[in-house]
PDB file of C-alpha atoms in Angstrom:
ATOM      1  CA  UNK A   1      57.336 -71.304  32.339  1.00 43.00           C
ATOM      2  CA  UNK A   2      54.436 -68.948  33.015  1.00 44.00           C
ATOM      3  CA  UNK A   3      56.588 -66.966  35.434  1.00 47.00           C
ATOM      4  CA  UNK A   4      58.975 -66.078  32.595  1.00 43.00           C
ATOM      5  CA  UNK A   5      56.161 -64.458  30.546  1.00 42.00           C
ATOM      6  CA  UNK A   6      55.396 -61.796  33.139  1.00 43.00           C
ATOM      7  CA  UNK A   7      58.763 -59.920  33.035  1.00 45.00           C
ATOM      8  CA  UNK A   8      58.842 -60.126  29.262  1.00 40.00           C
ATOM      9  CA  UNK A   9      55.337 -58.698  28.969  1.00 42.00           C
ATOM     10  CA  UNK A  10      56.146 -55.817  31.320  1.00 41.00           C
ATOM     11  CA  UNK A  11      59.274 -55.023  29.369  1.00 43.00           C
ATOM     12  CA  UNK A  12      57.356 -54.837  26.104  1.00 39.00           C
ATOM     13  CA  UNK A  13      54.697 -52.557  27.602  1.00 41.00           C
ATOM     14  CA  UNK A  14      57.336 -50.232  29.038  1.00 43.00           C
ATOM     15  CA  UNK A  15      59.066 -49.972  25.695  1.00 40.00           C
ATOM     16  CA  UNK A  16      55.814 -49.142  23.946  1.00 41.00           C
ATOM     17  CA  UNK A  17      55.094 -46.361  26.427  1.00 39.00           C
ATOM     18  CA  UNK A  18      58.476 -44.656  26.308  1.00 38.00           C
ATOM     19  CA  UNK A  19      59.301 -45.348  22.659  1.00 37.00           C
ATOM     20  CA  UNK A  20      55.961 -45.166  20.775  1.00 43.00           C
ATOM     21  CA  UNK A  21      55.747 -46.157  17.158  1.00 37.00           C
ATOM     22  CA  UNK A  22      55.775 -43.017  14.885  1.00 41.00           C
ATOM     23  CA  UNK A  23      52.369 -42.129  13.473  1.00 40.00           C
ATOM     24  CA  UNK A  24      51.920 -40.205  10.189  1.00 44.00           C
ATOM     25  CA  UNK A  25      50.753 -36.664  11.179  1.00 51.00           C
ATOM     26  CA  UNK A  26      47.739 -35.034   9.542  1.00 60.00           C
ATOM     27  CA  UNK A  27      47.946 -31.463  10.795  1.00 73.00           C
ATOM     28  CA  UNK A  28      48.781 -29.500   7.665  1.00 80.00           C
ATOM     29  CA  UNK A  29      46.965 -26.195   7.113  1.00 85.00           C
ATOM     30  CA  UNK A  30      45.917 -24.594   3.842  1.00 87.00           C
ATOM     31  CA  UNK A  31      44.027 -21.478   2.811  1.00 89.00           C
ATOM     32  CA  UNK A  32      42.975 -20.907  -0.785  1.00 91.00           C
ATOM     33  CA  UNK A  33      42.060 -17.410  -1.939  1.00 89.00           C
ATOM     34  CA  UNK A  34      39.888 -17.289  -5.024  1.00 88.00           C
ATOM     35  CA  UNK A  35      38.079 -14.682  -7.114  1.00 86.00           C
ATOM     36  CA  UNK A  36      34.796 -16.556  -6.562  1.00 85.00           C
ATOM     37  CA  UNK A  37      33.485 -18.801  -3.762  1.00 88.00           C
ATOM     38  CA  UNK A  38      34.560 -22.368  -4.555  1.00 90.00           C
ATOM     39  CA  UNK A  39      35.142 -25.814  -3.066  1.00 92.00           C
ATOM     40  CA  UNK A  40      38.623 -27.205  -2.406  1.00 92.00           C
ATOM     41  CA  UNK A  41      39.592 -30.840  -3.024  1.00 91.00           C
ATOM     42  CA  UNK A  42      42.833 -32.535  -1.934  1.00 89.00           C
ATOM     43  CA  UNK A  43      43.638 -35.878  -3.548  1.00 85.00           C
ATOM     44  CA  UNK A  44      40.045 -36.027  -4.874  1.00 84.00           C
ATOM     45  CA  UNK A  45      38.540 -35.529  -1.401  1.00 88.00           C
ATOM     46  CA  UNK A  46      36.587 -32.366  -0.584  1.00 88.00           C
ATOM     47  CA  UNK A  47      38.297 -30.748   2.389  1.00 88.00           C
ATOM     48  CA  UNK A  48      36.718 -27.291   2.607  1.00 90.00           C
ATOM     49  CA  UNK A  49      35.963 -24.023   0.859  1.00 91.00           C
ATOM     50  CA  UNK A  50      37.991 -21.098  -0.391  1.00 90.00           C
ATOM     51  CA  UNK A  51      38.708 -18.300   2.040  1.00 87.00           C
ATOM     52  CA  UNK A  52      38.696 -20.502   5.146  1.00 90.00           C
ATOM     53  CA  UNK A  53      41.614 -22.191   6.898  1.00 86.00           C
ATOM     54  CA  UNK A  54      41.538 -25.907   6.093  1.00 87.00           C
ATOM     55  CA  UNK A  55      43.348 -28.024   8.690  1.00 85.00           C
ATOM     56  CA  UNK A  56      44.056 -31.705   9.280  1.00 83.00           C
ATOM     57  CA  UNK A  57      45.786 -32.165   5.912  1.00 83.00           C
ATOM     58  CA  UNK A  58      48.665 -34.628   5.329  1.00 81.00           C
ATOM     59  CA  UNK A  59      52.172 -33.209   5.062  1.00 81.00           C
ATOM     60  CA  UNK A  60      53.932 -33.382   1.739  1.00 81.00           C
ATOM     61  CA  UNK A  61      52.980 -32.830  -1.879  1.00 84.00           C
ATOM     62  CA  UNK A  62      49.279 -33.169  -2.700  1.00 85.00           C
ATOM     63  CA  UNK A  63      47.121 -32.598  -5.729  1.00 89.00           C
ATOM     64  CA  UNK A  64      44.578 -29.799  -5.282  1.00 91.00           C
ATOM     65  CA  UNK A  65      41.435 -28.992  -7.256  1.00 89.00           C
ATOM     66  CA  UNK A  66      39.371 -25.793  -6.903  1.00 92.00           C
ATOM     67  CA  UNK A  67      35.845 -26.159  -8.283  1.00 91.00           C
ATOM     68  CA  UNK A  68      32.894 -23.744  -8.718  1.00 88.00           C
ATOM     69  CA  UNK A  69      29.723 -24.018 -10.793  1.00 84.00           C
ATOM     70  CA  UNK A  70      30.021 -22.243 -14.129  1.00 78.00           C
ATOM     71  CA  UNK A  71      33.813 -22.004 -13.938  1.00 84.00           C
ATOM     72  CA  UNK A  72      36.666 -24.102 -15.259  1.00 87.00           C
ATOM     73  CA  UNK A  73      38.205 -26.466 -12.712  1.00 89.00           C
ATOM     74  CA  UNK A  74      41.614 -25.371 -11.427  1.00 90.00           C
ATOM     75  CA  UNK A  75      44.222 -28.047 -10.752  1.00 91.00           C
ATOM     76  CA  UNK A  76      47.712 -27.775  -9.247  1.00 91.00           C
ATOM     77  CA  UNK A  77      50.179 -29.404  -6.860  1.00 88.00           C
ATOM     78  CA  UNK A  78      50.662 -27.957  -3.380  1.00 87.00           C
ATOM     79  CA  UNK A  79      53.387 -28.746  -0.863  1.00 84.00           C
ATOM     80  CA  UNK A  80      52.097 -28.740   2.719  1.00 82.00           C
ATOM     81  CA  UNK A  81      54.940 -28.445   5.212  1.00 77.00           C
ATOM     82  CA  UNK A  82      55.289 -27.787   8.934  1.00 68.00           C
ATOM     83  CA  UNK A  83      52.723 -26.037  11.062  1.00 69.00           C
ATOM     84  CA  UNK A  84      52.516 -22.910   8.897  1.00 76.00           C
ATOM     85  CA  UNK A  85      49.373 -22.040   6.956  1.00 82.00           C
ATOM     86  CA  UNK A  86      50.111 -22.569   3.270  1.00 85.00           C
ATOM     87  CA  UNK A  87      48.380 -19.882   1.215  1.00 86.00           C
ATOM     88  CA  UNK A  88      47.493 -20.366  -2.442  1.00 89.00           C
ATOM     89  CA  UNK A  89      45.915 -17.794  -4.775  1.00 89.00           C
ATOM     90  CA  UNK A  90      43.672 -19.037  -7.553  1.00 89.00           C
ATOM     91  CA  UNK A  91      41.743 -17.252 -10.298  1.00 87.00           C
ATOM     92  CA  UNK A  92      38.939 -19.301 -11.831  1.00 85.00           C
ATOM     93  CA  UNK A  93      37.826 -18.607 -15.400  1.00 84.00           C
ATOM     94  CA  UNK A  94      34.311 -18.796 -16.705  1.00 80.00           C
ATOM     95  CA  UNK A  95      33.542 -21.829 -18.810  1.00 77.00           C
ATOM     96  CA  UNK A  96      34.148 -20.967 -22.457  1.00 65.00           C
ATOM     97  CA  UNK A  97      36.695 -18.272 -21.584  1.00 63.00           C
ATOM     98  CA  UNK A  98      39.878 -19.119 -23.478  1.00 60.00           C
ATOM     99  CA  UNK A  99      41.853 -16.044 -22.426  1.00 55.00           C
ATOM    100  CA  UNK A 100      45.288 -16.513 -20.910  1.00 51.00           C
ATOM    101  CA  UNK A 101      45.870 -16.440 -17.177  1.00 48.00           C
ATOM    102  CA  UNK A 102      46.453 -13.093 -15.546  1.00 45.00           C
ATOM    103  CA  UNK A 103      47.877 -12.082 -12.231  1.00 43.00           C
ATOM    104  CA  UNK A 104      44.516 -10.759 -11.116  1.00 43.00           C
ATOM    105  CA  UNK A 105      44.175 -10.721  -7.373  1.00 42.00           C
ATOM    106  CA  UNK A 106      41.312 -12.721  -5.889  1.00 43.00           C
ATOM    107  CA  UNK A 107      38.149 -10.815  -5.119  1.00 45.00           C
ATOM    108  CA  UNK A 108      38.048  -9.154  -1.738  1.00 43.00           C
ATOM    109  CA  UNK A 109      34.489 -10.422  -1.227  1.00 47.00           C
ATOM    110  CA  UNK A 110      35.879 -13.238   0.898  1.00 45.00           C
ATOM    111  CA  UNK A 111      36.875 -11.997   4.308  1.00 44.00           C
ATOM    112  CA  UNK A 112      40.160 -12.783   5.947  1.00 44.00           C
ATOM    113  CA  UNK A 113      39.743 -15.035   8.986  1.00 46.00           C
ATOM    114  CA  UNK A 114      39.376 -12.937  12.082  1.00 45.00           C
ATOM    115  CA  UNK A 115      37.875  -9.972  10.223  1.00 47.00           C
ATOM    116  CA  UNK A 116      34.347  -9.162  11.316  1.00 53.00           C
ATOM    117  CA  UNK A 117      31.578  -7.075   9.855  1.00 54.00           C
ATOM    118  CA  UNK A 118      31.017  -3.845  11.767  1.00 52.00           C
ATOM    119  CA  UNK A 119      28.422  -4.456  14.416  1.00 56.00           C
ATOM    120  CA  UNK A 120      24.912  -3.181  13.759  1.00 51.00           C
ATOM    121  CA  UNK A 121      25.172  -1.003  16.850  1.00 52.00           C
ATOM    122  CA  UNK A 122      28.320   0.655  15.468  1.00 52.00           C
ATOM    123  CA  UNK A 123      26.593   1.338  12.143  1.00 48.00           C
ATOM    124  CA  UNK A 124      23.649   2.930  13.921  1.00 48.00           C
ATOM    125  CA  UNK A 125      26.004   5.143  15.900  1.00 52.00           C
ATOM    126  CA  UNK A 126      27.458   6.405  12.647  1.00 57.00           C
ATOM    127  CA  UNK A 127      23.996   7.433  11.382  1.00 62.00           C
ATOM    128  CA  UNK A 128      23.232  11.145  11.792  1.00 71.00           C
ATOM    129  CA  UNK A 129      20.655  12.078  14.402  1.00 80.00           C
ATOM    130  CA  UNK A 130      18.878  14.436  12.031  1.00 91.00           C
ATOM    131  CA  UNK A 131      18.141  14.372   8.323  1.00 95.00           C
ATOM    132  CA  UNK A 132      16.847  16.807   5.720  1.00 94.00           C
ATOM    133  CA  UNK A 133      14.272  16.627   2.941  1.00 93.00           C
ATOM    134  CA  UNK A 134      16.974  15.734   0.410  1.00 94.00           C
ATOM    135  CA  UNK A 135      17.729  12.582   2.401  1.00 95.00           C
ATOM    136  CA  UNK A 136      14.041  11.675   2.316  1.00 95.00           C
ATOM    137  CA  UNK A 137      13.727  12.258  -1.414  1.00 94.00           C
ATOM    138  CA  UNK A 138      16.770  10.112  -2.109  1.00 95.00           C
ATOM    139  CA  UNK A 139      15.517   7.275   0.101  1.00 95.00           C
ATOM    140  CA  UNK A 140      12.046   7.578  -1.429  1.00 95.00           C
ATOM    141  CA  UNK A 141      13.431   7.409  -4.955  1.00 93.00           C
ATOM    142  CA  UNK A 142      15.460   4.318  -4.065  1.00 94.00           C
ATOM    143  CA  UNK A 143      12.538   2.713  -2.225  1.00 94.00           C
ATOM    144  CA  UNK A 144      14.692   2.396   0.903  1.00 95.00           C
ATOM    145  CA  UNK A 145      12.106   1.582   3.590  1.00 94.00           C
ATOM    146  CA  UNK A 146      14.688   1.017   6.323  1.00 94.00           C
ATOM    147  CA  UNK A 147      16.253   4.430   5.885  1.00 94.00           C
ATOM    148  CA  UNK A 148      12.866   6.128   5.681  1.00 95.00           C
ATOM    149  CA  UNK A 149      11.877   4.499   8.974  1.00 94.00           C
ATOM    150  CA  UNK A 150      15.097   5.772  10.571  1.00 94.00           C
ATOM    151  CA  UNK A 151      14.302   9.269   9.338  1.00 95.00           C
ATOM    152  CA  UNK A 152      10.726   8.999  10.594  1.00 94.00           C
ATOM    153  CA  UNK A 153      11.940   8.002  14.073  1.00 92.00           C
ATOM    154  CA  UNK A 154      14.777  10.548  14.171  1.00 92.00           C
ATOM    155  CA  UNK A 155      14.954  13.974  15.801  1.00 93.00           C
ATOM    156  CA  UNK A 156      14.646  15.689  12.425  1.00 94.00           C
ATOM    157  CA  UNK A 157      12.367  18.658  11.760  1.00 95.00           C
ATOM    158  CA  UNK A 158       8.662  17.939  11.432  1.00 95.00           C
ATOM    159  CA  UNK A 159       8.601  18.621   7.688  1.00 96.00           C
ATOM    160  CA  UNK A 160      11.295  15.959   7.191  1.00 96.00           C
ATOM    161  CA  UNK A 161       9.404  13.385   9.244  1.00 95.00           C
ATOM    162  CA  UNK A 162       6.006  14.033   7.638  1.00 96.00           C
ATOM    163  CA  UNK A 163       7.563  13.747   4.168  1.00 96.00           C
ATOM    164  CA  UNK A 164       9.179  10.459   5.252  1.00 96.00           C
ATOM    165  CA  UNK A 165       5.785   9.246   6.496  1.00 95.00           C
ATOM    166  CA  UNK A 166       4.245  10.137   3.140  1.00 95.00           C
ATOM    167  CA  UNK A 167       6.996   8.267   1.287  1.00 96.00           C
ATOM    168  CA  UNK A 168       6.435   5.205   3.472  1.00 96.00           C
ATOM    169  CA  UNK A 169       2.713   5.455   2.748  1.00 94.00           C
ATOM    170  CA  UNK A 170       3.437   5.300  -0.958  1.00 94.00           C
ATOM    171  CA  UNK A 171       5.671   2.280  -0.329  1.00 94.00           C
ATOM    172  CA  UNK A 172       2.865   0.699   1.754  1.00 91.00           C
ATOM    173  CA  UNK A 173       4.782   0.561   5.042  1.00 90.00           C
ATOM    174  CA  UNK A 174       2.856   0.180   8.301  1.00 88.00           C
ATOM    175  CA  UNK A 175       5.355   2.443  10.088  1.00 88.00           C
ATOM    176  CA  UNK A 176       3.773   5.492   8.463  1.00 90.00           C
ATOM    177  CA  UNK A 177       0.271   4.426   9.529  1.00 90.00           C
ATOM    178  CA  UNK A 178       1.349   4.159  13.172  1.00 90.00           C
ATOM    179  CA  UNK A 179       2.957   7.599  13.007  1.00 92.00           C
ATOM    180  CA  UNK A 180      -0.042   9.264  11.363  1.00 92.00           C
ATOM    181  CA  UNK A 181      -2.554   7.630  13.711  1.00 90.00           C
ATOM    182  CA  UNK A 182      -0.620   9.208  16.568  1.00 91.00           C
ATOM    183  CA  UNK A 183      -0.740  12.572  14.806  1.00 92.00           C
ATOM    184  CA  UNK A 184      -4.503  12.255  14.284  1.00 90.00           C
ATOM    185  CA  UNK A 185      -5.005  11.724  18.002  1.00 89.00           C
ATOM    186  CA  UNK A 186      -2.965  14.841  18.814  1.00 90.00           C
ATOM    187  CA  UNK A 187      -4.483  16.918  15.972  1.00 91.00           C
ATOM    188  CA  UNK A 188      -0.973  17.320  14.538  1.00 94.00           C
ATOM    189  CA  UNK A 189       0.241  18.967  17.722  1.00 92.00           C
ATOM    190  CA  UNK A 190       3.887  18.484  16.697  1.00 93.00           C
ATOM    191  CA  UNK A 191       3.480  20.386  13.422  1.00 95.00           C
ATOM    192  CA  UNK A 192       4.976  23.913  13.297  1.00 95.00           C
ATOM    193  CA  UNK A 193       2.722  26.740  14.508  1.00 95.00           C
ATOM    194  CA  UNK A 194       3.538  28.690  11.352  1.00 95.00           C
ATOM    195  CA  UNK A 195       1.708  26.111   9.241  1.00 96.00           C
ATOM    196  CA  UNK A 196      -1.494  26.851  11.158  1.00 96.00           C
ATOM    197  CA  UNK A 197      -0.890  30.609  11.267  1.00 95.00           C
ATOM    198  CA  UNK A 198      -0.620  30.643   7.469  1.00 95.00           C
ATOM    199  CA  UNK A 199      -3.702  28.468   6.946  1.00 96.00           C
ATOM    200  CA  UNK A 200      -6.961  30.293   6.060  1.00 96.00           C
ATOM    201  CA  UNK A 201      -8.814  27.675   8.114  1.00 96.00           C
ATOM    202  CA  UNK A 202      -7.258  28.830  11.397  1.00 96.00           C
ATOM    203  CA  UNK A 203      -6.941  31.978  13.421  1.00 93.00           C
ATOM    204  CA  UNK A 204      -4.305  32.635  16.071  1.00 89.00           C
ATOM    205  CA  UNK A 205      -3.031  29.991  18.472  1.00 90.00           C
ATOM    206  CA  UNK A 206      -4.324  27.135  16.303  1.00 92.00           C
ATOM    207  CA  UNK A 207      -7.925  28.095  16.975  1.00 94.00           C
ATOM    208  CA  UNK A 208     -10.308  27.160  14.183  1.00 95.00           C
ATOM    209  CA  UNK A 209     -11.462  30.214  12.218  1.00 95.00           C
ATOM    210  CA  UNK A 210     -15.089  31.277  12.343  1.00 94.00           C
ATOM    211  CA  UNK A 211     -17.598  29.811   9.913  1.00 94.00           C
ATOM    212  CA  UNK A 212     -17.884  33.080   7.967  1.00 95.00           C
ATOM    213  CA  UNK A 213     -14.110  33.366   7.518  1.00 95.00           C
ATOM    214  CA  UNK A 214     -13.804  29.723   6.467  1.00 96.00           C
ATOM    215  CA  UNK A 215     -16.647  30.096   3.967  1.00 95.00           C
ATOM    216  CA  UNK A 216     -14.963  33.190   2.495  1.00 96.00           C
ATOM    217  CA  UNK A 217     -11.657  31.307   2.212  1.00 95.00           C
ATOM    218  CA  UNK A 218     -13.356  28.575   0.182  1.00 95.00           C
ATOM    219  CA  UNK A 219     -15.172  31.085  -2.014  1.00 94.00           C
ATOM    220  CA  UNK A 220     -11.933  32.933  -2.737  1.00 93.00           C
ATOM    221  CA  UNK A 221     -10.132  29.614  -3.368  1.00 92.00           C
ATOM    222  CA  UNK A 222      -7.586  30.274  -0.657  1.00 93.00           C
ATOM    223  CA  UNK A 223      -7.839  26.711   0.624  1.00 94.00           C
ATOM    224  CA  UNK A 224      -5.167  24.759  -1.243  1.00 89.00           C
ATOM    225  CA  UNK A 225      -3.365  21.550  -0.493  1.00 92.00           C
ATOM    226  CA  UNK A 226      -0.431  21.893  -2.883  1.00 92.00           C
ATOM    227  CA  UNK A 227       2.240  21.480  -0.203  1.00 94.00           C
ATOM    228  CA  UNK A 228       2.752  19.521   2.991  1.00 95.00           C
ATOM    229  CA  UNK A 229       2.459  22.657   5.149  1.00 94.00           C
ATOM    230  CA  UNK A 230      -0.966  23.350   3.604  1.00 95.00           C
ATOM    231  CA  UNK A 231      -2.242  19.772   3.644  1.00 95.00           C
ATOM    232  CA  UNK A 232      -1.500  19.014   7.306  1.00 96.00           C
ATOM    233  CA  UNK A 233      -3.466  21.997   8.762  1.00 95.00           C
ATOM    234  CA  UNK A 234      -6.237  21.238   6.271  1.00 95.00           C
ATOM    235  CA  UNK A 235      -6.752  17.759   7.644  1.00 95.00           C
ATOM    236  CA  UNK A 236      -6.254  18.979  11.211  1.00 95.00           C
ATOM    237  CA  UNK A 237      -9.236  21.267  10.540  1.00 95.00           C
ATOM    238  CA  UNK A 238     -11.278  18.221   9.494  1.00 95.00           C
ATOM    239  CA  UNK A 239     -10.433  16.407  12.739  1.00 94.00           C
ATOM    240  CA  UNK A 240     -11.259  19.444  14.867  1.00 95.00           C
ATOM    241  CA  UNK A 241     -14.545  20.058  13.031  1.00 95.00           C
ATOM    242  CA  UNK A 242     -15.579  16.438  13.532  1.00 94.00           C
ATOM    243  CA  UNK A 243     -14.729  16.692  17.207  1.00 93.00           C
ATOM    244  CA  UNK A 244     -16.757  19.893  17.558  1.00 94.00           C
ATOM    245  CA  UNK A 245     -19.701  18.316  15.763  1.00 94.00           C
ATOM    246  CA  UNK A 246     -19.809  15.514  18.323  1.00 94.00           C
ATOM    247  CA  UNK A 247     -19.383  17.964  21.173  1.00 95.00           C
ATOM    248  CA  UNK A 248     -22.211  20.202  19.908  1.00 96.00           C
ATOM    249  CA  UNK A 249     -24.562  17.269  19.328  1.00 96.00           C
ATOM    250  CA  UNK A 250     -24.120  16.108  22.915  1.00 96.00           C
ATOM    251  CA  UNK A 251     -24.625  19.648  24.206  1.00 96.00           C
ATOM    252  CA  UNK A 252     -27.759  20.084  22.107  1.00 96.00           C
ATOM    253  CA  UNK A 253     -29.249  16.904  23.562  1.00 96.00           C
ATOM    254  CA  UNK A 254     -28.571  18.175  27.088  1.00 95.00           C
ATOM    255  CA  UNK A 255     -30.174  21.534  26.316  1.00 95.00           C
ATOM    256  CA  UNK A 256     -33.213  19.877  24.781  1.00 95.00           C
ATOM    257  CA  UNK A 257     -33.734  17.858  27.976  1.00 94.00           C
ATOM    258  CA  UNK A 258     -33.313  21.018  30.046  1.00 93.00           C
ATOM    259  CA  UNK A 259     -35.879  22.845  27.895  1.00 93.00           C
ATOM    260  CA  UNK A 260     -38.352  20.006  28.412  1.00 93.00           C
ATOM    261  CA  UNK A 261     -37.940  20.242  32.200  1.00 92.00           C
ATOM    262  CA  UNK A 262     -38.272  24.045  32.176  1.00 91.00           C
ATOM    263  CA  UNK A 263     -41.413  23.906  30.076  1.00 88.00           C
ATOM    264  CA  UNK A 264     -42.953  21.288  32.336  1.00 89.00           C
ATOM    265  CA  UNK A 265     -42.250  23.069  35.622  1.00 88.00           C
ATOM    266  CA  UNK A 266     -42.682  26.645  34.421  1.00 85.00           C
ATOM    267  CA  UNK A 267     -40.934  28.012  37.462  1.00 84.00           C
ATOM    268  CA  UNK A 268     -40.258  31.710  37.893  1.00 85.00           C
ATOM    269  CA  UNK A 269     -37.991  32.987  35.100  1.00 85.00           C
ATOM    270  CA  UNK A 270     -38.251  29.756  33.148  1.00 89.00           C
ATOM    271  CA  UNK A 271     -38.939  31.461  29.832  1.00 91.00           C
ATOM    272  CA  UNK A 272     -35.648  33.353  29.831  1.00 91.00           C
ATOM    273  CA  UNK A 273     -33.673  30.166  30.418  1.00 91.00           C
ATOM    274  CA  UNK A 274     -35.775  28.343  27.853  1.00 92.00           C
ATOM    275  CA  UNK A 275     -35.073  31.020  25.225  1.00 93.00           C
ATOM    276  CA  UNK A 276     -31.332  30.946  25.956  1.00 94.00           C
ATOM    277  CA  UNK A 277     -31.248  27.168  25.516  1.00 95.00           C
ATOM    278  CA  UNK A 278     -33.188  27.445  22.285  1.00 95.00           C
ATOM    279  CA  UNK A 279     -30.803  30.106  20.954  1.00 95.00           C
ATOM    280  CA  UNK A 280     -27.728  28.004  21.793  1.00 96.00           C
ATOM    281  CA  UNK A 281     -29.222  24.921  20.151  1.00 96.00           C
ATOM    282  CA  UNK A 282     -29.876  26.849  16.940  1.00 96.00           C
ATOM    283  CA  UNK A 283     -26.372  28.312  16.948  1.00 95.00           C
ATOM    284  CA  UNK A 284     -24.683  24.945  17.485  1.00 96.00           C
ATOM    285  CA  UNK A 285     -26.955  23.239  14.958  1.00 96.00           C
ATOM    286  CA  UNK A 286     -25.871  25.796  12.359  1.00 96.00           C
ATOM    287  CA  UNK A 287     -22.202  25.170  13.189  1.00 95.00           C
ATOM    288  CA  UNK A 288     -22.745  21.413  12.858  1.00 96.00           C
ATOM    289  CA  UNK A 289     -24.272  21.959   9.431  1.00 96.00           C
ATOM    290  CA  UNK A 290     -21.517  24.375   8.366  1.00 96.00           C
ATOM    291  CA  UNK A 291     -18.764  22.012   9.512  1.00 95.00           C
ATOM    292  CA  UNK A 292     -20.325  19.206   7.528  1.00 94.00           C
ATOM    293  CA  UNK A 293     -20.240  21.376   4.395  1.00 95.00           C
ATOM    294  CA  UNK A 294     -16.641  22.496   5.076  1.00 95.00           C
ATOM    295  CA  UNK A 295     -15.458  18.918   5.611  1.00 94.00           C
ATOM    296  CA  UNK A 296     -17.093  17.907   2.357  1.00 94.00           C
ATOM    297  CA  UNK A 297     -15.280  20.691   0.500  1.00 94.00           C
ATOM    298  CA  UNK A 298     -11.928  19.824   2.096  1.00 94.00           C
ATOM    299  CA  UNK A 299     -12.306  16.170   1.125  1.00 93.00           C
ATOM    300  CA  UNK A 300     -13.238  17.199  -2.404  1.00 93.00           C
ATOM    301  CA  UNK A 301     -10.002  19.193  -2.684  1.00 93.00           C
ATOM    302  CA  UNK A 302      -7.982  16.298  -1.248  1.00 92.00           C
ATOM    303  CA  UNK A 303      -9.517  13.921  -3.776  1.00 91.00           C
ATOM    304  CA  UNK A 304      -8.554  16.205  -6.654  1.00 90.00           C
ATOM    305  CA  UNK A 305      -5.026  16.586  -5.329  1.00 87.00           C
ATOM    306  CA  UNK A 306      -4.541  12.819  -5.302  1.00 90.00           C
ATOM    307  CA  UNK A 307      -4.833  12.886  -9.086  1.00 86.00           C
ATOM    308  CA  UNK A 308      -3.202  16.216  -9.881  1.00 86.00           C
ATOM    309  CA  UNK A 309      -0.187  16.535  -7.565  1.00 83.00           C
ATOM    310  CA  UNK A 310       3.088  15.614  -9.266  1.00 88.00           C
ATOM    311  CA  UNK A 311       4.711  14.823  -5.925  1.00 92.00           C
ATOM    312  CA  UNK A 312       3.711  11.169  -5.514  1.00 93.00           C
ATOM    313  CA  UNK A 313       4.512  11.143  -1.809  1.00 94.00           C
ATOM    314  CA  UNK A 314       2.264  14.148  -1.139  1.00 94.00           C
ATOM    315  CA  UNK A 315      -0.423  12.516  -3.277  1.00 94.00           C
ATOM    316  CA  UNK A 316      -0.150   9.381  -1.122  1.00 94.00           C
ATOM    317  CA  UNK A 317      -0.592  11.499   2.015  1.00 94.00           C
ATOM    318  CA  UNK A 318      -3.626  13.284   0.563  1.00 93.00           C
ATOM    319  CA  UNK A 319      -5.164   9.937  -0.368  1.00 93.00           C
ATOM    320  CA  UNK A 320      -4.580   8.563   3.120  1.00 94.00           C
ATOM    321  CA  UNK A 321      -6.243  11.616   4.677  1.00 93.00           C
ATOM    322  CA  UNK A 322      -9.176  11.252   2.297  1.00 93.00           C
ATOM    323  CA  UNK A 323      -9.581   7.512   2.957  1.00 92.00           C
ATOM    324  CA  UNK A 324      -9.257   8.029   6.710  1.00 91.00           C
ATOM    325  CA  UNK A 325     -12.014  10.627   6.672  1.00 87.00           C
ATOM    326  CA  UNK A 326     -14.311   8.500   4.533  1.00 84.00           C
ATOM    327  CA  UNK A 327     -13.701   5.371   6.580  1.00 78.00           C
ATOM    328  CA  UNK A 328     -13.470   6.594  10.165  1.00 65.00           C
ATOM    329  CA  UNK A 329     -15.125  10.004  10.261  1.00 64.00           C
ATOM    330  CA  UNK A 330     -18.533   9.162   8.872  1.00 62.00           C
ATOM    331  CA  UNK A 331     -21.498  11.087  10.202  1.00 52.00           C
TER     332      UNK A 331
END
């Protein structure tokens, strides 16, 4: 009897392999376009969101709901057939809006599948390599830090970059501080020569003017910081004067030690060398004193400009120069 079961069992298994029982397929696809982001329900089950392709749906007629916060629920029947993507367009109305339906197309905010945002690298390639002052003023007015940083790091003219740095200062961006600290170290080496040629604080080839000429410029009120091309050389003069003060102080100390040795030994011709050292010490001491007075007057002008200049970006630059001098260039 048991031997009869074996052939029967094999026959049943073979039939099940070659003639499987039909299974209800759930491979329908649906995409709902809507004027606002919303959730999609099929037969009261949430199946996805608007704008995306929803798959694994049962074939045949189904009831669909489209729901979004603050909007009236949309309800309709959809017929999902074959392997094609069934597309449905829906326009949700705000709650309390009793106007009739329109044929308004869904918002284009939702991207079609497969569409991608332009890559960041592509956007950067589209940016111009150089900018002008108008670009800076627009970005400054809009408070666009990112664009100002691009301008600051671009190959634009120096005036454009220094104005961008000033705008970033006003907007309290660290990028401007890094840029200006580099300029301080180089004594504004990248600034146009013409700015220094036109400054009453400098002679030719960016050489600091003599003390008499600088004093006359202050007395005649020629030293003004009303523009960027006046303010930058003005603060460059402060940095150079401070550097010279330190240099002269060190040299004076060396000469004083030399004078002490000469006086002690009193070798042949010592008095001539002693007198020369004494003369140089007096000259450098006077320059140190003059530079201190000039720096004080420059900072006084900068302080006034912070309050009086209508250009807020230039005022921010003047304030930064003033604070830098007070904080890092103390005697």
